[in-house]
Amino acid sequence: MELRRVTPQPPSADAQSVTSQSLREQYESGATVAELVAASGLSYGTVLNRLREAGTVMRTSWQTRRMRDGQARRNLAARLRRLYEQQGATLTELAVAGSVTRRAARRLLIEAGGTPRTAQQTLHIRSAANAARRMKLAVSLRVRYEAGATVPDLAEECSYSVGTVYRLLHQAGTRMRPKHNHGPARTPRKRS
């Protein structure tokens, strides 16, 4: 029996021209590692290494199947669009919610008919939502304060500082009681 030494063959010119970034883009579009190996002529390990070099977030097989299944993909895209448009989610939050990369989340959003926002637009949406929540809290604090609750009690119940509760009460237009007067707010007496 004759033993022959096998010398590794250098990669072909085509295999050398395959960049980490192009592999990442194909992978994030739904291609599997096995498909990338077949298309590029690179070894399985080389493809994995190049994907990792490019900072690719790897998927599980079920995530790939879900991404490729037409109806499941449309459902995911519609769900991400609702989160994006109705709740003001960011692309990063969509990526987490959909178990996909940020780029894939953006692509799914566009497929569902959504339009990506700028960071400034997202901040504006979120600040408006926060302002509405804060005003609702301020009004509920005002009602409880006017019913006789003290500012320190309200602060403890809400896990806010006393100063924050005072600001919220002022924001709601609350008529403040004199210090150390615990009880319902009195109506001012009219002078004659």
PDB file of C-alpha atoms in Angstrom, residues 5-190:
ATOM      1  CA  ARG A   5       0.863  12.931   0.862  1.00  0.00           C
ATOM      2  CA  VAL A   6      -2.019  15.206  -0.044  1.00  0.00           C
ATOM      3  CA  THR A   7      -1.051  18.808  -0.388  1.00  0.00           C
ATOM      4  CA  PRO A   8      -3.786  21.321   0.147  1.00  0.00           C
ATOM      5  CA  GLN A   9      -4.810  23.159  -2.960  1.00  0.00           C
ATOM      6  CA  PRO A  10      -4.776  26.935  -2.785  1.00  0.00           C
ATOM      7  CA  PRO A  11      -8.206  28.477  -3.055  1.00  0.00           C
ATOM      8  CA  SER A  12      -9.271  29.456  -6.527  1.00  0.00           C
ATOM      9  CA  ALA A  13      -9.243  33.093  -7.614  1.00  0.00           C
ATOM     10  CA  ASP A  14     -13.041  33.169  -7.282  1.00  0.00           C
ATOM     11  CA  ALA A  15     -12.882  31.912  -3.686  1.00  0.00           C
ATOM     12  CA  GLN A  16     -10.298  34.550  -2.771  1.00  0.00           C
ATOM     13  CA  SER A  17     -12.459  37.332  -4.185  1.00  0.00           C
ATOM     14  CA  VAL A  18     -15.381  36.424  -1.889  1.00  0.00           C
ATOM     15  CA  THR A  19     -15.311  39.054   0.849  1.00  0.00           C
ATOM     16  CA  SER A  20     -16.512  38.678   4.404  1.00  0.00           C
ATOM     17  CA  GLN A  21     -18.990  41.506   3.828  1.00  0.00           C
ATOM     18  CA  SER A  22     -20.533  39.892   0.728  1.00  0.00           C
ATOM     19  CA  LEU A  23     -20.939  36.609   2.628  1.00  0.00           C
ATOM     20  CA  ARG A  24     -22.596  38.488   5.486  1.00  0.00           C
ATOM     21  CA  GLU A  25     -25.037  40.227   3.149  1.00  0.00           C
ATOM     22  CA  GLN A  26     -26.002  36.925   1.524  1.00  0.00           C
ATOM     23  CA  TYR A  27     -26.374  35.252   4.916  1.00  0.00           C
ATOM     24  CA  GLU A  28     -28.534  38.066   6.283  1.00  0.00           C
ATOM     25  CA  SER A  29     -30.716  37.798   3.177  1.00  0.00           C
ATOM     26  CA  GLY A  30     -31.563  34.240   4.188  1.00  0.00           C
ATOM     27  CA  ALA A  31     -28.830  32.058   2.670  1.00  0.00           C
ATOM     28  CA  THR A  32     -27.581  29.180   4.819  1.00  0.00           C
ATOM     29  CA  VAL A  33     -23.915  28.489   5.537  1.00  0.00           C
ATOM     30  CA  ALA A  34     -24.137  25.336   3.388  1.00  0.00           C
ATOM     31  CA  GLU A  35     -25.471  27.383   0.454  1.00  0.00           C
ATOM     32  CA  LEU A  36     -22.653  29.911   0.892  1.00  0.00           C
ATOM     33  CA  VAL A  37     -20.106  27.058   0.884  1.00  0.00           C
ATOM     34  CA  ALA A  38     -21.561  25.680  -2.355  1.00  0.00           C
ATOM     35  CA  ALA A  39     -21.744  29.070  -4.047  1.00  0.00           C
ATOM     36  CA  SER A  40     -18.319  30.357  -3.000  1.00  0.00           C
ATOM     37  CA  GLY A  41     -16.197  27.215  -3.208  1.00  0.00           C
ATOM     38  CA  LEU A  42     -14.813  27.952   0.261  1.00  0.00           C
ATOM     39  CA  SER A  43     -14.704  25.398   3.060  1.00  0.00           C
ATOM     40  CA  TYR A  44     -17.378  25.362   5.732  1.00  0.00           C
ATOM     41  CA  GLY A  45     -14.925  26.602   8.362  1.00  0.00           C
ATOM     42  CA  THR A  46     -13.653  29.421   6.140  1.00  0.00           C
ATOM     43  CA  VAL A  47     -17.195  30.624   5.500  1.00  0.00           C
ATOM     44  CA  LEU A  48     -17.943  30.586   9.241  1.00  0.00           C
ATOM     45  CA  ASN A  49     -14.706  32.448   9.999  1.00  0.00           C
ATOM     46  CA  ARG A  50     -15.423  35.110   7.386  1.00  0.00           C
ATOM     47  CA  LEU A  51     -18.972  35.552   8.669  1.00  0.00           C
ATOM     48  CA  ARG A  52     -17.636  36.023  12.195  1.00  0.00           C
ATOM     49  CA  GLU A  53     -14.983  38.453  10.895  1.00  0.00           C
ATOM     50  CA  ALA A  54     -17.768  40.587   9.438  1.00  0.00           C
ATOM     51  CA  GLY A  55     -19.601  40.619  12.796  1.00  0.00           C
ATOM     52  CA  THR A  56     -22.508  38.506  11.570  1.00  0.00           C
ATOM     53  CA  VAL A  57     -25.091  37.452  14.141  1.00  0.00           C
ATOM     54  CA  MET A  58     -25.623  33.755  13.486  1.00  0.00           C
ATOM     55  CA  ARG A  59     -29.109  32.231  13.290  1.00  0.00           C
ATOM     56  CA  THR A  60     -30.483  28.925  14.419  1.00  0.00           C
ATOM     57  CA  SER A  61     -32.001  26.578  11.858  1.00  0.00           C
ATOM     58  CA  TRP A  62     -35.539  27.411  12.969  1.00  0.00           C
ATOM     59  CA  GLN A  63     -34.837  31.122  12.511  1.00  0.00           C
ATOM     60  CA  THR A  64     -33.636  30.416   8.965  1.00  0.00           C
ATOM     61  CA  ARG A  65     -36.748  28.351   8.191  1.00  0.00           C
ATOM     62  CA  ARG A  66     -38.974  31.096   9.566  1.00  0.00           C
ATOM     63  CA  MET A  67     -37.136  33.669   7.496  1.00  0.00           C
ATOM     64  CA  ARG A  68     -37.554  31.636   4.313  1.00  0.00           C
ATOM     65  CA  ASP A  69     -41.143  30.523   4.812  1.00  0.00           C
ATOM     66  CA  GLY A  70     -43.216  33.050   2.877  1.00  0.00           C
ATOM     67  CA  GLN A  71     -46.257  33.314   5.157  1.00  0.00           C
ATOM     68  CA  ALA A  72     -44.214  33.260   8.354  1.00  0.00           C
ATOM     69  CA  ARG A  73     -41.953  35.958   6.914  1.00  0.00           C
ATOM     70  CA  ARG A  74     -44.944  38.131   5.991  1.00  0.00           C
ATOM     71  CA  ASN A  75     -46.427  37.659   9.483  1.00  0.00           C
ATOM     72  CA  LEU A  76     -43.128  38.580  11.114  1.00  0.00           C
ATOM     73  CA  ALA A  77     -42.764  41.613   8.840  1.00  0.00           C
ATOM     74  CA  ALA A  78     -46.304  42.789   9.681  1.00  0.00           C
ATOM     75  CA  ARG A  79     -45.679  42.315  13.423  1.00  0.00           C
ATOM     76  CA  LEU A  80     -42.439  44.278  13.256  1.00  0.00           C
ATOM     77  CA  ARG A  81     -44.146  47.062  11.320  1.00  0.00           C
ATOM     78  CA  ARG A  82     -46.868  47.333  13.992  1.00  0.00           C
ATOM     79  CA  LEU A  83     -44.242  47.540  16.733  1.00  0.00           C
ATOM     80  CA  TYR A  84     -42.329  50.139  14.745  1.00  0.00           C
ATOM     81  CA  GLU A  85     -45.245  52.374  13.833  1.00  0.00           C
ATOM     82  CA  GLN A  86     -47.614  52.001  16.788  1.00  0.00           C
ATOM     83  CA  GLN A  87     -45.174  51.704  19.673  1.00  0.00           C
ATOM     84  CA  GLY A  88     -42.245  53.702  18.303  1.00  0.00           C
ATOM     85  CA  ALA A  89     -39.797  50.776  18.526  1.00  0.00           C
ATOM     86  CA  THR A  90     -36.289  51.243  17.149  1.00  0.00           C
ATOM     87  CA  LEU A  91     -34.701  48.960  14.558  1.00  0.00           C
ATOM     88  CA  THR A  92     -32.559  47.459  17.317  1.00  0.00           C
ATOM     89  CA  GLU A  93     -35.676  46.630  19.345  1.00  0.00           C
ATOM     90  CA  LEU A  94     -37.278  45.125  16.229  1.00  0.00           C
ATOM     91  CA  ALA A  95     -34.207  42.947  15.724  1.00  0.00           C
ATOM     92  CA  VAL A  96     -34.537  41.637  19.282  1.00  0.00           C
ATOM     93  CA  ALA A  97     -38.306  41.102  18.952  1.00  0.00           C
ATOM     94  CA  GLY A  98     -37.905  39.232  15.668  1.00  0.00           C
ATOM     95  CA  SER A  99     -34.712  37.325  16.603  1.00  0.00           C
ATOM     96  CA  VAL A 100     -33.037  38.742  13.496  1.00  0.00           C
ATOM     97  CA  THR A 101     -30.258  41.200  12.792  1.00  0.00           C
ATOM     98  CA  ARG A 102     -30.863  44.932  12.636  1.00  0.00           C
ATOM     99  CA  ARG A 103     -30.375  44.886   8.861  1.00  0.00           C
ATOM    100  CA  ALA A 104     -32.857  42.004   8.453  1.00  0.00           C
ATOM    101  CA  ALA A 105     -35.365  43.851  10.664  1.00  0.00           C
ATOM    102  CA  ARG A 106     -35.042  46.917   8.421  1.00  0.00           C
ATOM    103  CA  ARG A 107     -35.540  44.785   5.320  1.00  0.00           C
ATOM    104  CA  LEU A 108     -38.635  43.113   6.818  1.00  0.00           C
ATOM    105  CA  LEU A 109     -40.041  46.512   7.797  1.00  0.00           C
ATOM    106  CA  ILE A 110     -39.679  47.753   4.218  1.00  0.00           C
ATOM    107  CA  GLU A 111     -41.206  44.521   2.848  1.00  0.00           C
ATOM    108  CA  ALA A 112     -44.264  45.131   5.045  1.00  0.00           C
ATOM    109  CA  GLY A 113     -44.658  48.630   3.584  1.00  0.00           C
ATOM    110  CA  GLY A 114     -43.080  50.505   6.478  1.00  0.00           C
ATOM    111  CA  THR A 115     -40.764  53.465   6.070  1.00  0.00           C
ATOM    112  CA  PRO A 116     -37.649  53.633   8.250  1.00  0.00           C
ATOM    113  CA  ARG A 117     -37.426  56.751  10.410  1.00  0.00           C
ATOM    114  CA  THR A 118     -34.468  58.875  11.282  1.00  0.00           C
ATOM    115  CA  ALA A 119     -33.150  58.727  14.841  1.00  0.00           C
ATOM    116  CA  GLN A 120     -34.533  62.248  15.395  1.00  0.00           C
ATOM    117  CA  GLN A 121     -38.040  61.151  14.365  1.00  0.00           C
ATOM    118  CA  THR A 122     -37.882  58.194  16.760  1.00  0.00           C
ATOM    119  CA  LEU A 123     -36.793  60.473  19.610  1.00  0.00           C
ATOM    120  CA  HIS A 124     -39.694  62.817  18.853  1.00  0.00           C
ATOM    121  CA  ILE A 125     -42.221  59.944  18.902  1.00  0.00           C
ATOM    122  CA  ARG A 126     -40.819  58.580  22.137  1.00  0.00           C
ATOM    123  CA  SER A 127     -40.706  61.959  23.875  1.00  0.00           C
ATOM    124  CA  ALA A 128     -44.351  62.592  22.934  1.00  0.00           C
ATOM    125  CA  ALA A 129     -45.353  59.191  24.337  1.00  0.00           C
ATOM    126  CA  ASN A 130     -43.344  59.830  27.518  1.00  0.00           C
ATOM    127  CA  ALA A 131     -44.936  63.269  27.924  1.00  0.00           C
ATOM    128  CA  ALA A 132     -48.421  61.762  27.640  1.00  0.00           C
ATOM    129  CA  ARG A 133     -47.588  59.071  30.236  1.00  0.00           C
ATOM    130  CA  ARG A 134     -46.084  61.683  32.535  1.00  0.00           C
ATOM    131  CA  MET A 135     -49.147  63.921  32.269  1.00  0.00           C
ATOM    132  CA  LYS A 136     -51.438  60.971  33.038  1.00  0.00           C
ATOM    133  CA  LEU A 137     -49.351  60.216  36.139  1.00  0.00           C
ATOM    134  CA  ALA A 138     -49.402  63.904  37.140  1.00  0.00           C
ATOM    135  CA  VAL A 139     -53.204  64.019  36.935  1.00  0.00           C
ATOM    136  CA  SER A 140     -53.582  60.828  39.003  1.00  0.00           C
ATOM    137  CA  LEU A 141     -51.194  62.251  41.632  1.00  0.00           C
ATOM    138  CA  ARG A 142     -53.211  65.471  41.689  1.00  0.00           C
ATOM    139  CA  VAL A 143     -56.441  63.578  42.348  1.00  0.00           C
ATOM    140  CA  ARG A 144     -54.860  61.652  45.227  1.00  0.00           C
ATOM    141  CA  TYR A 145     -53.187  64.780  46.621  1.00  0.00           C
ATOM    142  CA  GLU A 146     -56.442  66.721  46.554  1.00  0.00           C
ATOM    143  CA  ALA A 147     -58.115  63.799  48.349  1.00  0.00           C
ATOM    144  CA  GLY A 148     -55.682  64.264  51.239  1.00  0.00           C
ATOM    145  CA  ALA A 149     -52.544  62.269  50.472  1.00  0.00           C
ATOM    146  CA  THR A 150     -49.258  63.913  51.391  1.00  0.00           C
ATOM    147  CA  VAL A 151     -46.401  64.481  48.972  1.00  0.00           C
ATOM    148  CA  PRO A 152     -44.039  62.128  50.882  1.00  0.00           C
ATOM    149  CA  ASP A 153     -46.716  59.398  50.827  1.00  0.00           C
ATOM    150  CA  LEU A 154     -47.218  59.835  47.089  1.00  0.00           C
ATOM    151  CA  ALA A 155     -43.453  59.777  46.526  1.00  0.00           C
ATOM    152  CA  GLU A 156     -43.132  56.528  48.459  1.00  0.00           C
ATOM    153  CA  GLU A 157     -46.066  54.886  46.639  1.00  0.00           C
ATOM    154  CA  CYS A 158     -44.700  55.809  43.202  1.00  0.00           C
ATOM    155  CA  SER A 159     -41.009  55.249  44.036  1.00  0.00           C
ATOM    156  CA  TYR A 160     -40.203  58.823  42.994  1.00  0.00           C
ATOM    157  CA  SER A 161     -38.389  61.520  44.905  1.00  0.00           C
ATOM    158  CA  VAL A 162     -40.394  64.158  46.741  1.00  0.00           C
ATOM    159  CA  GLY A 163     -39.057  66.779  44.320  1.00  0.00           C
ATOM    160  CA  THR A 164     -40.302  64.789  41.311  1.00  0.00           C
ATOM    161  CA  VAL A 165     -43.760  64.468  42.862  1.00  0.00           C
ATOM    162  CA  TYR A 166     -43.852  68.236  43.487  1.00  0.00           C
ATOM    163  CA  ARG A 167     -42.885  68.869  39.845  1.00  0.00           C
ATOM    164  CA  LEU A 168     -45.578  66.486  38.611  1.00  0.00           C
ATOM    165  CA  LEU A 169     -48.191  68.111  40.845  1.00  0.00           C
ATOM    166  CA  HIS A 170     -47.236  71.568  39.580  1.00  0.00           C
ATOM    167  CA  GLN A 171     -47.325  70.279  36.005  1.00  0.00           C
ATOM    168  CA  ALA A 172     -50.915  69.107  36.595  1.00  0.00           C
ATOM    169  CA  GLY A 173     -51.865  72.564  37.908  1.00  0.00           C
ATOM    170  CA  THR A 174     -52.418  71.391  41.483  1.00  0.00           C
ATOM    171  CA  ARG A 175     -53.289  73.980  44.091  1.00  0.00           C
ATOM    172  CA  MET A 176     -50.844  73.185  46.889  1.00  0.00           C
ATOM    173  CA  ARG A 177     -51.815  73.102  50.567  1.00  0.00           C
ATOM    174  CA  PRO A 178     -49.834  75.099  53.118  1.00  0.00           C
ATOM    175  CA  LYS A 179     -47.008  73.123  54.737  1.00  0.00           C
ATOM    176  CA  HIS A 180     -48.013  70.762  57.542  1.00  0.00           C
ATOM    177  CA  ASN A 181     -51.676  70.956  56.617  1.00  0.00           C
ATOM    178  CA  HIS A 182     -52.661  67.376  55.877  1.00  0.00           C
ATOM    179  CA  GLY A 183     -56.127  66.871  54.554  1.00  0.00           C
ATOM    180  CA  PRO A 184     -58.251  67.864  51.565  1.00  0.00           C
ATOM    181  CA  ALA A 185     -57.456  71.155  49.901  1.00  0.00           C
ATOM    182  CA  ARG A 186     -59.679  73.992  51.066  1.00  0.00           C
ATOM    183  CA  THR A 187     -61.305  76.462  48.809  1.00  0.00           C
ATOM    184  CA  PRO A 188     -60.032  79.989  49.352  1.00  0.00           C
ATOM    185  CA  ARG A 189     -62.300  82.361  51.258  1.00  0.00           C
ATOM    186  CA  LYS A 190     -63.640  85.336  49.415  1.00  0.00           C
TER     187      LYS A 190
END
